[in-house]
Structures are given as structure tokens and as C-alpha cells.
PDB file of C-alpha atoms in Angstrom:
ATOM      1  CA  UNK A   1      15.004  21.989  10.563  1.00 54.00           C
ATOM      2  CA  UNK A   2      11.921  21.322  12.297  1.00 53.00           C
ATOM      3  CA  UNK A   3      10.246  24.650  14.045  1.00 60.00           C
ATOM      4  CA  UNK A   4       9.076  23.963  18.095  1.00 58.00           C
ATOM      5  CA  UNK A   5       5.253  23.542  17.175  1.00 58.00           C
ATOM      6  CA  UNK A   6       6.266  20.788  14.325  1.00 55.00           C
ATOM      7  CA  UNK A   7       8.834  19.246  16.807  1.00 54.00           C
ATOM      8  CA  UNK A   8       5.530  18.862  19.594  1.00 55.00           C
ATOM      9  CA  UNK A   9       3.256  17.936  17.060  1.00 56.00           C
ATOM     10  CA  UNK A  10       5.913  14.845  15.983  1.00 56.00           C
ATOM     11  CA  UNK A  11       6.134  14.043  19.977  1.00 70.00           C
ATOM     12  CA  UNK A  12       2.644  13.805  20.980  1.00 70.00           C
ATOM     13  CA  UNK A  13       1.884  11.530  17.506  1.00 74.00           C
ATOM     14  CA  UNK A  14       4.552   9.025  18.383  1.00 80.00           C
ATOM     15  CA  UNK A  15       2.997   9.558  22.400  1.00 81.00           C
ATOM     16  CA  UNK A  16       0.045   8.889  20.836  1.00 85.00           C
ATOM     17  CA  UNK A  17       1.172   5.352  18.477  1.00 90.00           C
ATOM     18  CA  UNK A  18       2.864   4.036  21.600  1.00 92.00           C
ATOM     19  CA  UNK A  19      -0.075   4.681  23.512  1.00 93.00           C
ATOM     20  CA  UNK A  20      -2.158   2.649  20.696  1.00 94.00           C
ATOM     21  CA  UNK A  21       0.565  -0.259  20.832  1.00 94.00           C
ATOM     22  CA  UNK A  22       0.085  -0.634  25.090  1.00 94.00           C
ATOM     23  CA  UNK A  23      -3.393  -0.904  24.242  1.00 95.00           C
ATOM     24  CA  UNK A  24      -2.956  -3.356  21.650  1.00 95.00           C
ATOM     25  CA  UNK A  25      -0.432  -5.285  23.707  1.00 95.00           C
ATOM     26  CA  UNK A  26      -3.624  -5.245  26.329  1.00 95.00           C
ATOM     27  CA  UNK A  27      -5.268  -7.158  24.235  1.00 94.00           C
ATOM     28  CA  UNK A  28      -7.885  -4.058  23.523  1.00 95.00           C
ATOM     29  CA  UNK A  29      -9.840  -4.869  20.508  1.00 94.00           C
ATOM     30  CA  UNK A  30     -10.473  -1.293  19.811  1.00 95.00           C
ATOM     31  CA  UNK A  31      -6.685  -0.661  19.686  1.00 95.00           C
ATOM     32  CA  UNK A  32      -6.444  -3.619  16.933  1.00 96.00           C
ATOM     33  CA  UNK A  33      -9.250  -2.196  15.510  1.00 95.00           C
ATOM     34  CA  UNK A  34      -7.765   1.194  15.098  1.00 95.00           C
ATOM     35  CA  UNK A  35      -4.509  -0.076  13.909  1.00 95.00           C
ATOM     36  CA  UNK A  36      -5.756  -1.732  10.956  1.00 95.00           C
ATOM     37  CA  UNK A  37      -8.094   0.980   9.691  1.00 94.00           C
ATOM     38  CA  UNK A  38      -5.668   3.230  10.140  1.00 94.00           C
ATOM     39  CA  UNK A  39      -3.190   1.568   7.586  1.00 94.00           C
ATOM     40  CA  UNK A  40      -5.098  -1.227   5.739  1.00 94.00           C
ATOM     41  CA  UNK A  41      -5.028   0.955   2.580  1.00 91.00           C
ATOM     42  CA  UNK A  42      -1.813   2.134   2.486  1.00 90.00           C
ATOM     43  CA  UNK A  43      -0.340  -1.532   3.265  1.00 93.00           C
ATOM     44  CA  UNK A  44      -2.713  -3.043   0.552  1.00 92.00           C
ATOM     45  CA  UNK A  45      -1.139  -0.632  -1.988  1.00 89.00           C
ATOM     46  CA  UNK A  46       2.623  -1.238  -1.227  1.00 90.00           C
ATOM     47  CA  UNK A  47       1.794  -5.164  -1.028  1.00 91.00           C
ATOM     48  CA  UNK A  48      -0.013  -4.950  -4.324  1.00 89.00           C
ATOM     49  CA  UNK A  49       2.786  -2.909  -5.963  1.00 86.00           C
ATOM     50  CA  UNK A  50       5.097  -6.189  -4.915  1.00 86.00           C
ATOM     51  CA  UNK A  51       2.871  -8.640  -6.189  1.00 87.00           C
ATOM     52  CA  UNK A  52       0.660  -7.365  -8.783  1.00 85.00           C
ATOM     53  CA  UNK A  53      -2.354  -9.359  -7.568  1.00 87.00           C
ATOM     54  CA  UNK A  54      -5.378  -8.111  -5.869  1.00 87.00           C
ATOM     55  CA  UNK A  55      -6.489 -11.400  -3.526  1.00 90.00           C
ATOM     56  CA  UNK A  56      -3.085 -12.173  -3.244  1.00 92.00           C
ATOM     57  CA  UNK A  57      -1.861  -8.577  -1.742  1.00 92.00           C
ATOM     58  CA  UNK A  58      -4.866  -9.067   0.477  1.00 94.00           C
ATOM     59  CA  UNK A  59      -3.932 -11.870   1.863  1.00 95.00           C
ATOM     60  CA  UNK A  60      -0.183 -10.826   2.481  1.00 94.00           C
ATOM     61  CA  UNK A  61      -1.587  -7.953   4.254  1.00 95.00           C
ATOM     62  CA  UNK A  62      -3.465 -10.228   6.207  1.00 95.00           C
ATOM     63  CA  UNK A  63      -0.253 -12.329   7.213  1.00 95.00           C
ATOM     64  CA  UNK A  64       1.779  -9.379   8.013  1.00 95.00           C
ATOM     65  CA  UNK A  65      -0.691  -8.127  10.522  1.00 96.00           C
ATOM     66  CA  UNK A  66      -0.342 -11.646  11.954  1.00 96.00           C
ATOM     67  CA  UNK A  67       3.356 -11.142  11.897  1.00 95.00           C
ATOM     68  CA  UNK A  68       3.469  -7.859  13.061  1.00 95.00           C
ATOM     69  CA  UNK A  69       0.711  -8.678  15.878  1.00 96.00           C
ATOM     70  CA  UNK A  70       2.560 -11.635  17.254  1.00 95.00           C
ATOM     71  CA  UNK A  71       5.663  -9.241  17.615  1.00 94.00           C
ATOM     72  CA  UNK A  72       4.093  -6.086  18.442  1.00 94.00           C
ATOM     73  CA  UNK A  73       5.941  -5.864  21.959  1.00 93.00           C
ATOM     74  CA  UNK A  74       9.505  -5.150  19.938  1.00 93.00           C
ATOM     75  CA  UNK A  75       8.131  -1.946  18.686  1.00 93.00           C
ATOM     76  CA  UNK A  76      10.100   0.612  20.609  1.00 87.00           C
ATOM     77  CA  UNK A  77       8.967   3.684  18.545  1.00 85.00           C
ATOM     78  CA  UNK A  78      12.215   4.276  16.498  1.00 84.00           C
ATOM     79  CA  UNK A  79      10.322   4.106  13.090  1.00 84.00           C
ATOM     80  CA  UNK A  80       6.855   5.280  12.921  1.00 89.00           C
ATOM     81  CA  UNK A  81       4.049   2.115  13.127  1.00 93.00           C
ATOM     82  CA  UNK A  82       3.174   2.953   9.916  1.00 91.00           C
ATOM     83  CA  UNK A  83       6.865   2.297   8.532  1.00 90.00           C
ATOM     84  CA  UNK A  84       7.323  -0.747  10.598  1.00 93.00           C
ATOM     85  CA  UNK A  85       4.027  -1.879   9.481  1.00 94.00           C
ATOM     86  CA  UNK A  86       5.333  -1.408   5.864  1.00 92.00           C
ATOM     87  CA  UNK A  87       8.916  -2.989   6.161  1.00 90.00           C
ATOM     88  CA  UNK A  88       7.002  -6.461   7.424  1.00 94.00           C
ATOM     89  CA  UNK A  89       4.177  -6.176   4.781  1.00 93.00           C
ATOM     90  CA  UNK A  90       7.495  -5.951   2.247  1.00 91.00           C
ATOM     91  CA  UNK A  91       9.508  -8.553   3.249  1.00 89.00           C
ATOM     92  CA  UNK A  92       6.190 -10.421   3.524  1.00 91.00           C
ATOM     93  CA  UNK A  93       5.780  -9.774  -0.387  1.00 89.00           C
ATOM     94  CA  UNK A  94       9.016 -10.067  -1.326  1.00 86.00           C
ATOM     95  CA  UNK A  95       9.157 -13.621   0.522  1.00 86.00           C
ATOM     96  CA  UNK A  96       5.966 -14.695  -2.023  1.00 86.00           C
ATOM     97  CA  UNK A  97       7.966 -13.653  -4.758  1.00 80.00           C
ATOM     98  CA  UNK A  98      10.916 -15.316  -4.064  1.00 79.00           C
ATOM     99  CA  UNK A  99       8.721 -18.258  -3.210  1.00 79.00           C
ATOM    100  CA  UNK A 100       7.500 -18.284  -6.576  1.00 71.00           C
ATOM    101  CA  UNK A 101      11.007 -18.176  -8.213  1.00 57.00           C
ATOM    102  CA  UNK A 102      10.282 -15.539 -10.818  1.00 51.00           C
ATOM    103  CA  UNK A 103       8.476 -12.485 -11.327  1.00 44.00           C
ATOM    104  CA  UNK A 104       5.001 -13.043 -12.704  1.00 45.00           C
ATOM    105  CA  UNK A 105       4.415 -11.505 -16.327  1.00 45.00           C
ATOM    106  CA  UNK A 106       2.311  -8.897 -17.384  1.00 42.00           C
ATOM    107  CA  UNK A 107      -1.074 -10.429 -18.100  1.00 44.00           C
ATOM    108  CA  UNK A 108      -1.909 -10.771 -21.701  1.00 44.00           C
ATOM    109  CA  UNK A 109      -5.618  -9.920 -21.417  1.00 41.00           C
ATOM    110  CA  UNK A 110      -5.046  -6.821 -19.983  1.00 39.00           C
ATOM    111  CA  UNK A 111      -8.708  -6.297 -18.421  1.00 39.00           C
ATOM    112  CA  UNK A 112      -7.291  -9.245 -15.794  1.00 34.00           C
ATOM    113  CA  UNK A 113      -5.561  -7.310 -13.366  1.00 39.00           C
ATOM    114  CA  UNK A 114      -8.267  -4.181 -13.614  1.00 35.00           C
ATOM    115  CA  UNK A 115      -9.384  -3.530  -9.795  1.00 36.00           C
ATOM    116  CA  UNK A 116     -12.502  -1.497  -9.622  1.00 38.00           C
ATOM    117  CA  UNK A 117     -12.525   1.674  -7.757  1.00 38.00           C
ATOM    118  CA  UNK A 118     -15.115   3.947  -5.973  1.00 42.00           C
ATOM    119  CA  UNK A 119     -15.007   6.854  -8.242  1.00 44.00           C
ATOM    120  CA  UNK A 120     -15.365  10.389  -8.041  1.00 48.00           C
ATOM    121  CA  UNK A 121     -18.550  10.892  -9.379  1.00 47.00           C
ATOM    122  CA  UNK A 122     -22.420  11.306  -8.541  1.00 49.00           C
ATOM    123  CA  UNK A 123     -23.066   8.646 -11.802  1.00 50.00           C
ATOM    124  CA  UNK A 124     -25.387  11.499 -12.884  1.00 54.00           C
ATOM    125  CA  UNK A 125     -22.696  11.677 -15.799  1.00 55.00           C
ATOM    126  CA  UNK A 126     -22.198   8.170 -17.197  1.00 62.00           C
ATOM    127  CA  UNK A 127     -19.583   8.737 -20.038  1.00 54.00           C
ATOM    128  CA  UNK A 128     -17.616  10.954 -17.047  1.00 58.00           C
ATOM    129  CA  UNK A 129     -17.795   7.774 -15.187  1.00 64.00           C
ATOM    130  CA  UNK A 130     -16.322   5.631 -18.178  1.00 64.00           C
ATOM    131  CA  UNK A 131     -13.727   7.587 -18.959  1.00 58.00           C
ATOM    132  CA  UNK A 132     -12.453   7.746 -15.362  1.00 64.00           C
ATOM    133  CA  UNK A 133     -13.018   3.910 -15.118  1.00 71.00           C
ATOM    134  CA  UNK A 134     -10.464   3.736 -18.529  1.00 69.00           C
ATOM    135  CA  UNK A 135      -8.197   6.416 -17.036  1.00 66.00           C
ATOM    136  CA  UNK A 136      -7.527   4.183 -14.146  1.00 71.00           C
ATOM    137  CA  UNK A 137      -7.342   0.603 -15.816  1.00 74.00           C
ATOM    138  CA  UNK A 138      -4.494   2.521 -17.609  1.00 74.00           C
ATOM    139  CA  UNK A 139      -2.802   4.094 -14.123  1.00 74.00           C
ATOM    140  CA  UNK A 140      -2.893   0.458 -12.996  1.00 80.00           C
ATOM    141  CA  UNK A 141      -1.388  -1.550 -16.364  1.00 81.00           C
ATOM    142  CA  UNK A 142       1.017   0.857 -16.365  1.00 81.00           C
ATOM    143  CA  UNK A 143       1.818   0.803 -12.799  1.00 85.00           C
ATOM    144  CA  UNK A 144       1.726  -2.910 -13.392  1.00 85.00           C
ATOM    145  CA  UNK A 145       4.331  -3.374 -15.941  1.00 83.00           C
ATOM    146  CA  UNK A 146       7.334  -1.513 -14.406  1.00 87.00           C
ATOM    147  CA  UNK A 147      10.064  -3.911 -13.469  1.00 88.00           C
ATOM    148  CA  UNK A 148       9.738  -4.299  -9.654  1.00 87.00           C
ATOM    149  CA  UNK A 149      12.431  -2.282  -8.052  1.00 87.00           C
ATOM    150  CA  UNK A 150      10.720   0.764 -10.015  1.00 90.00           C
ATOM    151  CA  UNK A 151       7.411   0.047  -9.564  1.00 90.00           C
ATOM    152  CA  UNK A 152       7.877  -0.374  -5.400  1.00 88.00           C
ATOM    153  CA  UNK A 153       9.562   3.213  -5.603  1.00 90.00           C
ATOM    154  CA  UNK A 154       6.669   4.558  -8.274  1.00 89.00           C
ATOM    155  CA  UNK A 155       3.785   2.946  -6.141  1.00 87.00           C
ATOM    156  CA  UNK A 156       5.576   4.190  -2.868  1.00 87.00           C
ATOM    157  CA  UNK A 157       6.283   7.874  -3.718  1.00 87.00           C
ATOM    158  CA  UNK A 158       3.475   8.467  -6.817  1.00 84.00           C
ATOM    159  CA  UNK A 159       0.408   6.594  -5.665  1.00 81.00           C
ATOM    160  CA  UNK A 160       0.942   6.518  -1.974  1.00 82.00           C
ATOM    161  CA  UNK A 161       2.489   9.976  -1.214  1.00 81.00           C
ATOM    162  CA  UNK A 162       5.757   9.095   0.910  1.00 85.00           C
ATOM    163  CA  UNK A 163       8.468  11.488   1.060  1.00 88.00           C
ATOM    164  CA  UNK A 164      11.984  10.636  -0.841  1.00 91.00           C
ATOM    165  CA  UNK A 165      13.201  10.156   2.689  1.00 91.00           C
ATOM    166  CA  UNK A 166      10.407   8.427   3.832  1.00 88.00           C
ATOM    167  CA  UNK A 167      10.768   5.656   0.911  1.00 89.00           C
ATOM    168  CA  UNK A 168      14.188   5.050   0.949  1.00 91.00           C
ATOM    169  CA  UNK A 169      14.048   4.369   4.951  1.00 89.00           C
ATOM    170  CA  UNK A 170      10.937   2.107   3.942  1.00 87.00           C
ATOM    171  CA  UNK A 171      12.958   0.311   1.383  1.00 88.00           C
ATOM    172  CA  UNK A 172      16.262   0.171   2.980  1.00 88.00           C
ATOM    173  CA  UNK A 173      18.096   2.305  -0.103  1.00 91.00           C
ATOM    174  CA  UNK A 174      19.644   5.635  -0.579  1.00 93.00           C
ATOM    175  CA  UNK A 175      17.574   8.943  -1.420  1.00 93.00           C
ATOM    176  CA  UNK A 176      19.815   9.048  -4.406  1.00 95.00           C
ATOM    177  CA  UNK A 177      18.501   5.733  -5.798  1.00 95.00           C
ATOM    178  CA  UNK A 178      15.060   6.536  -4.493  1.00 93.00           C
ATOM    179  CA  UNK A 179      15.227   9.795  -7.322  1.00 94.00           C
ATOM    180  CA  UNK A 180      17.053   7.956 -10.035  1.00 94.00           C
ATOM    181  CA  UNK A 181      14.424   4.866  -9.297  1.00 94.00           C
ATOM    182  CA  UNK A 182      11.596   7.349  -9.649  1.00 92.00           C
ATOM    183  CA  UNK A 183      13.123   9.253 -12.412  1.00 92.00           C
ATOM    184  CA  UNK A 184      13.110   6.043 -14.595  1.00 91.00           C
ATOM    185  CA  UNK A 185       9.854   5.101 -13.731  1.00 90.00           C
ATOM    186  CA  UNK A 186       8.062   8.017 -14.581  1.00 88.00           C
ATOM    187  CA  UNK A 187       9.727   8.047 -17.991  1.00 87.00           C
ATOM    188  CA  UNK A 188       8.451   4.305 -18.027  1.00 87.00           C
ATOM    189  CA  UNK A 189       4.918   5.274 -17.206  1.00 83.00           C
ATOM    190  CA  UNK A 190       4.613   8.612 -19.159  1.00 81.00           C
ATOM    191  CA  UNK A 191       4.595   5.939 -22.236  1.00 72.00           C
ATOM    192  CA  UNK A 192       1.195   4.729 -21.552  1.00 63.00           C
ATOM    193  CA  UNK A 193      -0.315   7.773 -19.870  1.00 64.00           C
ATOM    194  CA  UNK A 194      -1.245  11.420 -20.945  1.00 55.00           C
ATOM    195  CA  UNK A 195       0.265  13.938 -18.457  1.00 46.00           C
ATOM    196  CA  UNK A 196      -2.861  15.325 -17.635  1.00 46.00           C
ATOM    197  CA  UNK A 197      -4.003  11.901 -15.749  1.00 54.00           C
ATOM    198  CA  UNK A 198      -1.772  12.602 -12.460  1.00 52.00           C
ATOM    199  CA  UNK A 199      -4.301  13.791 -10.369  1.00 53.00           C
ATOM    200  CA  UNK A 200      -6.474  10.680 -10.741  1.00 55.00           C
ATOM    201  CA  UNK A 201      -3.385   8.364  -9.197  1.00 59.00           C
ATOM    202  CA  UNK A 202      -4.542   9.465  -6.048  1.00 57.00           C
ATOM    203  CA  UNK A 203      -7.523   7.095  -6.235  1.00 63.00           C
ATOM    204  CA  UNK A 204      -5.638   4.391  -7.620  1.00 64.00           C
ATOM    205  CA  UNK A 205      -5.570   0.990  -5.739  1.00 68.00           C
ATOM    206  CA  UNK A 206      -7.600   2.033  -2.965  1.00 69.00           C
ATOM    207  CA  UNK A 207      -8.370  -0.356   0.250  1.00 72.00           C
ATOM    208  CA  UNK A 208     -11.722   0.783   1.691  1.00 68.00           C
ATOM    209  CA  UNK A 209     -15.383   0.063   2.229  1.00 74.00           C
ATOM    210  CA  UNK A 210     -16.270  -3.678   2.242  1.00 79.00           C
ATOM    211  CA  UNK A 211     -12.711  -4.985   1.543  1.00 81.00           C
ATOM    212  CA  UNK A 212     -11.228  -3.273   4.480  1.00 87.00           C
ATOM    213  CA  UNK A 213     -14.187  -4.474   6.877  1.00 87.00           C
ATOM    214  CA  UNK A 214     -13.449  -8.226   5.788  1.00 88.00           C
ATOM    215  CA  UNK A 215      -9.791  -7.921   6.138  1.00 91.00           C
ATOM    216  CA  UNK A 216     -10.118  -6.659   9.143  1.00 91.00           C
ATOM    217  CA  UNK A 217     -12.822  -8.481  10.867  1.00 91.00           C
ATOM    218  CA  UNK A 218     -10.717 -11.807   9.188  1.00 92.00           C
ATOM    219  CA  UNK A 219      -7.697 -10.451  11.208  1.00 94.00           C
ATOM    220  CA  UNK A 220      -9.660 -10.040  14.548  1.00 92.00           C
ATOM    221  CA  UNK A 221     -11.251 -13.414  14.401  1.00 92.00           C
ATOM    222  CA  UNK A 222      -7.532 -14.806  13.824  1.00 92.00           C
ATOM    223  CA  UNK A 223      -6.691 -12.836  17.127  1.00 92.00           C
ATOM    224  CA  UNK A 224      -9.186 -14.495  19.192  1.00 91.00           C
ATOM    225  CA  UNK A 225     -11.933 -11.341  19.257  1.00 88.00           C
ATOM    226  CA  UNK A 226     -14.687 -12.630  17.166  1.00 67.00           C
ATOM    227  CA  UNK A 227     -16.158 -15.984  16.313  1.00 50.00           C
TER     228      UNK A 227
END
């Protein structure tokens, strides 16, 4: 049960995302702005734990903002933006994959998939710096090759930190199969990677610096706000 102070802090944040929305739905650039930099990583990393494709989880992200944009004046607040955000970046994903009429493989060169990431590290240590680099190419293969209604869950509560409630509201299933889901995929994972790697699956698939300007400033020209 939530205490008083928890219960005013949940208030004034959902005051404070339908405030946001009016703005956007006034056409404020700054509100569109906001809304995207707010949540461009964490929709990158559920669209790329559909797809398995960097450019392509880009773009979906891309669309779904257009989707999501186009429709923003049915957001009444009953999910947080952040989970109706998610649900259309989803179904957006889910729509490519059905498009394409089967699940795309598991590359055989497996340096194919391999998305760089800012690391945490000065560079004053250069093996530090390779071994991180390796640590991650293996977070992502292995993240990679679970079978997709695992790897949603893994990506959803691992990587990106939801709640079991909070991913089986995103994903439309039970907190019971969100567990058993998650159960299965760890076991999956912990084949390919050394228990002492968890901490670095924070940094995994990460949406920031130059990629996040681009997809943003793409999104605002679509809008009308930039030539």
C-alpha cells in the first residue's frame, strides 16, 4: 500500500505528463521535444528486443512517435505516457514481424548485430575497455538469441528495469507468466554469460548522444517544426 507522500508524489507526476501532453497537443515544440528525450532510450530498447535490428528498431521508434503523435489527444492518463508510449512502439514491432512472416535467425557472423556502446571508462585503461566491449557483444548475442516471447520479458524486466507488474501491464500478460517468462530466460542467458556480468546490462542497448538527436530532430521535421 502506497504511504500519503508516495500517493502525492504519483499525483503531481501524472499532473505533470498531462500537463506535457496539453502542451504537446498545443503544438509546443518544447513539449515534443521533451517527450522524446524523455523516452527515446527506453523505447529503442523494447523495439530492438522485438526486432533484433539496430536501424530497423530506430526506425519503428520513429513510426510509433508518428503514431502516437497523431493520436496523442486519446491519452486520458490511465497508463503512464511512458507505458502507452511502449504498448504502440510494440504493436508497432510486432506488426514488422508479422509483416515479415517469420522470425529472423540468429546471425551467423556473430560480430553483425554488435551495437557499440559509450562505455564506462576514461580509455586511460585500454584492455579494461576491451574486455567491457566483449562483455557486452556477449549481453547482446545472448539477449539476441532468446525466442521472442522471452527475450521481450528479459529485455523488459533485465535490461530496462520495469517492475513484474509494470511488464505484464506493458505486455498485456499475467505476473505469473511475466516470472515463469523471466525464469526461463535467465536460465537461457546464464548459458552464454558468467554471473558476475549483471551489472554491465545496465549499459546494454543504450539510445543516447548523436542517435537520439537524429531521431529526434527526424521526428520534429516530420511534425512540421524544422526544415
Amino acid at each position: 500500500m502506497k504511504s500519503a507522500s508516495q500517493a502525492a508524489a504519483v499525483s503531481a507526476a501524472e499532473a505533470g505528463e498531462m500537463a506535457l501532453v496539453h502542451r504537446a497537443l498545443a503544438r509546443d515544440p518544447g513539449a515534443f521535444r521533451l517527450i522524446m528525450k524523455t523516452h527515446n532510450q527506453r523505447l529503442y530498447r523494447i523495439a530492438r528486443g522485438v526486432v533484433r535490428n539496430d536501424a530497423e528498431a530506430e526506425d519503428i521508434v520513429q513510426e510509433a512517435y508518428m503514431r502516437a503523435f497523431a493520436s496523442l489527444d486519446s491519452f486520458r492518463g490511465d497508463a503512464s505516457l511512458s507505458t502507452w508510449l511502449s504498448r504502440i512502439v510494440i504493436n508497432e514491432a510486432l506488426g514488422r514481424l508479422r509483416k515479415r512472416k517469420r522470425i529472423v535467425s540468429m546471425p551467423k557472423n556473430p560480430e553483425a548485430q554488435i551495437i557499440r556502446f559509450p562505455l564506462n571508462s576514461n580509455g586511460d585503461d585500454p584492455e579494461r575497455t576491451m574486455a567491457q566491449r566483449q562483455i557486452l557483444g556477449l549481453v547482446e548475442r545472448a539477449t539476441d538469441s532468446l525466442p521472442g516471447v522471452y527475450r521481450t520479458v528479459f529485455v523488459a524486466r533485465v535490461i530496462e528495469g520495469l517492475s513484474i507488474e509494470e511488464t505484464a501491464d506493458l505486455l498485456g500478460i499475467r505476473p505469473e507468466t511475466v516470472k515463469t517468462r523471466l525464469h526461463r530466460a535467465r536460465a537461457l542467458v546464464r548459458k552464454a554469460l558468467d554471473d558476475e556480468i549483471g551489472p554491465v546490462l545496465l549499459d546494454a542497448f543504450p539510445f543516447a548522444g548523436r542517435r537520439c538527436e537524429r531521431l529526434t530532430r527526424a521526428v520534429m521535421k516530420r511534425l512540421g517544426f524544422e526544415g
